C-alpha positions in Angstrom: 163.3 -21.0 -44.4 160.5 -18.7 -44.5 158.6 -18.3 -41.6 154.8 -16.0 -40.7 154.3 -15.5 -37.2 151.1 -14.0 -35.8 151.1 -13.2 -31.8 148.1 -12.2 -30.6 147.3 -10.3 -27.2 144.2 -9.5 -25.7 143.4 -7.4 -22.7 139.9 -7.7 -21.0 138.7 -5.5 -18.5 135.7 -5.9 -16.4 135.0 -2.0 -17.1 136.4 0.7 -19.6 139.3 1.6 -17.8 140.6 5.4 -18.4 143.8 5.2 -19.7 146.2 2.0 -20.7 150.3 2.8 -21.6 152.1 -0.2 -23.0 155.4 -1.4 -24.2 156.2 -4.2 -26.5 159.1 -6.7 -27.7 157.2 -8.2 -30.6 159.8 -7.3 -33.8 162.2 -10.2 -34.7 165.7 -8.8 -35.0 167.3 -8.4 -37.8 170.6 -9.7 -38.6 172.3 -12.2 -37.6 171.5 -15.7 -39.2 167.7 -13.9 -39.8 166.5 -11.1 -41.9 163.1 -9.7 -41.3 161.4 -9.3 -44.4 158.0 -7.6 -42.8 156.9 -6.3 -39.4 153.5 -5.0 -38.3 151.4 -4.1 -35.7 147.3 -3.4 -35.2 146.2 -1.8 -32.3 142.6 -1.7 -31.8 141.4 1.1 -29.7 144.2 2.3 -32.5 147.0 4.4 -30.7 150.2 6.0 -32.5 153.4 3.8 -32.2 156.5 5.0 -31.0 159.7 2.7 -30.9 163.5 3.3 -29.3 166.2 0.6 -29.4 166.6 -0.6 -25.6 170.2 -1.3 -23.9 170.6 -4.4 -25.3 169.6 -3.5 -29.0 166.2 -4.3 -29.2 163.3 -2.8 -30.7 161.1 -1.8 -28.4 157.2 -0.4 -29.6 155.2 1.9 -26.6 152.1 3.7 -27.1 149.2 5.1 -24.9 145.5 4.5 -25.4 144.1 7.9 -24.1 140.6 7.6 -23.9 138.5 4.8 -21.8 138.2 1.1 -23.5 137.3 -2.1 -22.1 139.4 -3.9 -24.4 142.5 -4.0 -25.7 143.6 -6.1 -28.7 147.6 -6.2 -29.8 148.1 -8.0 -33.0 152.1 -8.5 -34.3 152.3 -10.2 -37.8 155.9 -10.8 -38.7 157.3 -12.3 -41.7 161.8 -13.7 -41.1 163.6 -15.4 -43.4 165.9 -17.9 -41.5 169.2 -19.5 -42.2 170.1 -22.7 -42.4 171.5 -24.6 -39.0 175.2 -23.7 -38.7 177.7 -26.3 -38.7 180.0 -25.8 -35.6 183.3 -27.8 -34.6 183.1 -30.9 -33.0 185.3 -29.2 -30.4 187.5 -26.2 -29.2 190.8 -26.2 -27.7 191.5 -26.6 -24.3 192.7 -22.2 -25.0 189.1 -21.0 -24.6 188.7 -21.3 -21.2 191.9 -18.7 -21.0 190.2 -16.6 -23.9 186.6 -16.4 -22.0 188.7 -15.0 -18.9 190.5 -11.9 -20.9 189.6 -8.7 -20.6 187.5 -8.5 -24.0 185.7 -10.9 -23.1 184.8 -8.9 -19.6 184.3 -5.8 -21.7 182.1 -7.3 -24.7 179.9 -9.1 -22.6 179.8 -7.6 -19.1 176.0 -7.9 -18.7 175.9 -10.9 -19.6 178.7 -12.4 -16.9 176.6 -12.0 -13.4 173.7 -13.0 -11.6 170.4 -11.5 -12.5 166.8 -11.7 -11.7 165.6 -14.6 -12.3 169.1 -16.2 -13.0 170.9 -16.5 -10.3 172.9 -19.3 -8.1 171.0 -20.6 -5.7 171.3 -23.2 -2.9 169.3 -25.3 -4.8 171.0 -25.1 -8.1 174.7 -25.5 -6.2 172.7 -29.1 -5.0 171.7 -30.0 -8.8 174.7 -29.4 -9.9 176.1 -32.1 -7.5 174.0 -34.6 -8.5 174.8 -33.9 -12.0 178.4 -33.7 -11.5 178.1 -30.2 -14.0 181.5 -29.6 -12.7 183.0 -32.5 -14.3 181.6 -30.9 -17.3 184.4 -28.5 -17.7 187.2 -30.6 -17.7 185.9 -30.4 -21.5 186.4 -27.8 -24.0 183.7 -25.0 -23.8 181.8 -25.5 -26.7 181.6 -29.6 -25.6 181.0 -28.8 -22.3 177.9 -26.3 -23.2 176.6 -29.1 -25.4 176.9 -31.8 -22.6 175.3 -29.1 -20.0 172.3 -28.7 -22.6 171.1 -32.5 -22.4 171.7 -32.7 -18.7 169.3 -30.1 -18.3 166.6 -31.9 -21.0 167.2 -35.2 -19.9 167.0 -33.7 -16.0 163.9 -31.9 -15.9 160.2 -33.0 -17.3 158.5 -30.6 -19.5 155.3 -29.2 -18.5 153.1 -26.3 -18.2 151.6 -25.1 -15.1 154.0 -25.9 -12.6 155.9 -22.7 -12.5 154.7 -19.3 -13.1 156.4 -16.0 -15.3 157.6 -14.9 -12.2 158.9 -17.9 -10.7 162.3 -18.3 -9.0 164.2 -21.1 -10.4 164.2 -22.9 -7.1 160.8 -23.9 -8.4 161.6 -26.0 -11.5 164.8 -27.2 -9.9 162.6 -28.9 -6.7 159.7 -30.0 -8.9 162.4 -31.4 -11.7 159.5 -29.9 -13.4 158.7 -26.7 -15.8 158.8 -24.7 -19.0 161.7 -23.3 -21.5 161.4 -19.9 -19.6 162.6 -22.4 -16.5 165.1 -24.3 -18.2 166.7 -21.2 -19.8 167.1 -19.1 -16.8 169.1 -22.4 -15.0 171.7 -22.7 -17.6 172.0 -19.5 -17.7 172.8 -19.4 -14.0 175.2 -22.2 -14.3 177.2 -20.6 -17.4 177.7 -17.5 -15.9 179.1 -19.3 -12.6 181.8 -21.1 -14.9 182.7 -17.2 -16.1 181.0 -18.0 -19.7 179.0 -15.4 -20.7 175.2 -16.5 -21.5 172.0 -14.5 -22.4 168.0 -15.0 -22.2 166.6 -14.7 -26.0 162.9 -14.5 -26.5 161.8 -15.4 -29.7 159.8 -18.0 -31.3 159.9 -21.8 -32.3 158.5 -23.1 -35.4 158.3 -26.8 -33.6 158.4 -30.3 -35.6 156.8 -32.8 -33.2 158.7 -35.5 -35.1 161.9 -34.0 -34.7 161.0 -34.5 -30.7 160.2 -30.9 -30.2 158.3 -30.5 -26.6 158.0 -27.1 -26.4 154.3 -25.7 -26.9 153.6 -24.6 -30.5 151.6 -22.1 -29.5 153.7 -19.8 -27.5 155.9 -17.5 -27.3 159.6 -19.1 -27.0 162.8 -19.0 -24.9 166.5 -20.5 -25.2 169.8 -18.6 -24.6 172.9 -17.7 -26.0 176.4 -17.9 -25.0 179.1 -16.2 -25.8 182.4 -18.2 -27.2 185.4 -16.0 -27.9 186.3 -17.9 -31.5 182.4 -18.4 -32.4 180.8 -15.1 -31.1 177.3 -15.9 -29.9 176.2 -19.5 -30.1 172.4 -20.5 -28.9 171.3 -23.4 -27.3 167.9 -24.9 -26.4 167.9 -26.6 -23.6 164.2 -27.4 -24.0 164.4 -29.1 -26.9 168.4 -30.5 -26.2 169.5 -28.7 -29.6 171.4 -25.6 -30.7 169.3 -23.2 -32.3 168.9 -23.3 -35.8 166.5 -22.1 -38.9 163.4 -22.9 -37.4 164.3 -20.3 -34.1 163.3 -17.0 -34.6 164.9 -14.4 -32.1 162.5 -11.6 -31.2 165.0 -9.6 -28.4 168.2 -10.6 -25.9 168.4 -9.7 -21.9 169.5 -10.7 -19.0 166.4 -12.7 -17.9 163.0 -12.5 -18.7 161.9 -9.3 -16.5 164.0 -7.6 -19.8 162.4 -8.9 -22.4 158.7 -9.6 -22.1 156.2 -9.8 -25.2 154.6 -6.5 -23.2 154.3 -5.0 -20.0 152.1 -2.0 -19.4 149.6 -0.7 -17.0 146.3 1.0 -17.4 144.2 3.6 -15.1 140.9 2.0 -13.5 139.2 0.5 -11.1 138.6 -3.1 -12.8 139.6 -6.0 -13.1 141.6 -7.6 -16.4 142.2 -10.7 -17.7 144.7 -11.3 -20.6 144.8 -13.7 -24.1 147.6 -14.7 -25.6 147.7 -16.9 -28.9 150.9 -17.6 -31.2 150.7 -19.2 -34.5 154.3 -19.7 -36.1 154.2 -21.4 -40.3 155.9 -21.5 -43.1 154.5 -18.0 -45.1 153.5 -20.6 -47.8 150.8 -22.0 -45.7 147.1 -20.4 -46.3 146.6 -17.3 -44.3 143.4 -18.9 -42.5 142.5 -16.6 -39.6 143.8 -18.4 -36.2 141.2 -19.9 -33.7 142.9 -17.8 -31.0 141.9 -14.4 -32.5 138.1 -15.3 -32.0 138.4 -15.2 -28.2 135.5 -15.1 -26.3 134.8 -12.0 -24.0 135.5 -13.2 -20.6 132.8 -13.2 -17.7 134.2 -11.0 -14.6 131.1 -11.9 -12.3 131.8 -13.2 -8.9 135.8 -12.6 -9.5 137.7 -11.4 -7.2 139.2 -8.3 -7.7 143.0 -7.9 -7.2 145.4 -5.3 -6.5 147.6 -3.7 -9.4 150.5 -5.7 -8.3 148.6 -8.8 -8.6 146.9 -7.7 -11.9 150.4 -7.1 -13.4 151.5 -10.7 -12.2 148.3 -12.6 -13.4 148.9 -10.7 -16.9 152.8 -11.7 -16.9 152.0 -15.0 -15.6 149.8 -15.3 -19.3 152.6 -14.8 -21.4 155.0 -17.6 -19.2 157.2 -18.4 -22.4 156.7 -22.0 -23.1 
């Protein structure tokens, strides 16, 4: 399948700040069951682009706007070809519970093995995993078990936007039996590395079919994970959506939780106040290229806000790109 993505990112500030430095994790990756045919980006104030390949192998984009704006627009076109779903066994044998524990599996995927962040065991995800009886759950094979724990967590947990925040703990989504993919990711996550399976947070996008019973927003960025299966390398899962990632995913980069992988994260030099836009249109490239509502956004009016400190500023501009 060939897929266009557009992801759009607007910064608005109240006054021309001095100075803004930003990094970004915008390519798609390529490889894999993907191949990036085209990758872009516009800048406008326009900046020079510098890239390096992060610890986890992704591309990472940073540049620095030098001179005073009081807006800053961030526009990522992408064009990936996708592969079709893979087929995978019904079932492993009972041997790669013993393979996960070996020392390759230790060394290949160390990172990728412990608590992190926002992925973590909690109190409150040892008591959800008691009322799901998750550790009944491996008694199965691995790859069955995985697939059992991806529907718990759908069939557990009501999508919907606005109950949890980019920066929030998952002892949110897990009291509210509420939240987002960002949410639902960072739990399983949580409970794959406690069963000594190694599991990472992808970022990416989805290219979502309503009547396929997508949920996930359409017009946001995305987020499942991957685990790591000695006899199938890495395997993804959506525990948004209750499926295993297939042709109509598009991986953008891989972390440990979210804090590693965020569309962008920056910070500028100035006394005012920002507010951030973020639009995402994902098609197949044969639709017509009709310019997105999103990119027409209207300048925002800063009057009688208050104005918050940096820390809160960075956290109001994270919480805008909460992956849905």
């Amino acid at each position: 399948m060939l897929l266009e993505v557009r992801h759009v990112t607007q910064y608005h500030y109240a006054q021309p700040v001095r100075e803004s430095v930003m990094e970004l994790w915008m390519q798609p990756q390529k490889g894999g069951r993907q191949r990036l045919v085209s990758f872009e980006l516009d800048l406008e104030p326009a900046a020079q682009l510098f890239s390096y390949g992060d610890t986890f192998g992704n591309a990472v984009y940073h540049f620095d706007v030098p001179q005073p704006h009081d807006r800053l627009t961030i526009v990522a076109r992408s064009a990936v070809e996708t592969q079709p779903d893979l087929i995978l066994p019904e079932a492993l044998d009972a041997g790669e519970w013993d393979r996960l524990r070996s020392d390759f599996v230790r060394g290949e995927a160390f990172d990728f093995l412990h608590d992190h962040g926002y992925a973590r065991r909690t109190e409150a995800l040892q008591a959800f995993m008691e009322k799901h009886d998750i550790a009944d759950l491996r008694r199965r094979d691995p790859l069955t078990a995985l697939r059992l724990l991806n529907k718990t967590i759908y069939d557990a947990f009501d999508y919907e936007p606005g109950v949890t925040e980019a920066d929030s703990p998952i002892d949110e989504a897990l009291e509210a039996g509420r939240g987002v993919c960002q949410d639902f990711a960072h739990i399983m996550i949580a409970i794959c590395r406690s069963w000594g399976v190694p599991a990472r947070y992808v970022s990416g996008y989805l290219f979502t079919d309503r009547e396929a019973g997508d949920r996930s927003d359409p017009d946001a960025t995305h987020a499942w994970i991957e685990v790591f299966l000695p006899t199938l390398r890495w395997v993804g899962f959506d525990p948004t959506n209750n499926m295993l990632t297939g042709e109509r995913h598009i991986a953008v980069a891989v972390g440990r939780d979210y804090a590693d992988v965020p569309p962008s994260r920056g910070v500028y030099k100035g006394d005012a106040e920002s507010q951030l836009a973020v639009g995402v249109s994902v098609r197949r490239a044969r639709a017509a290229l009709a310019e997105p509502e999103f990119m027409r956004v209207a300048r925002p009016a800063f009057a009688g806000v208050r104005r918050r400190t940096d820390g809160e500023a960075y956290r109001h501009d994270q919480q805008q790109q909460q992956q849905q």
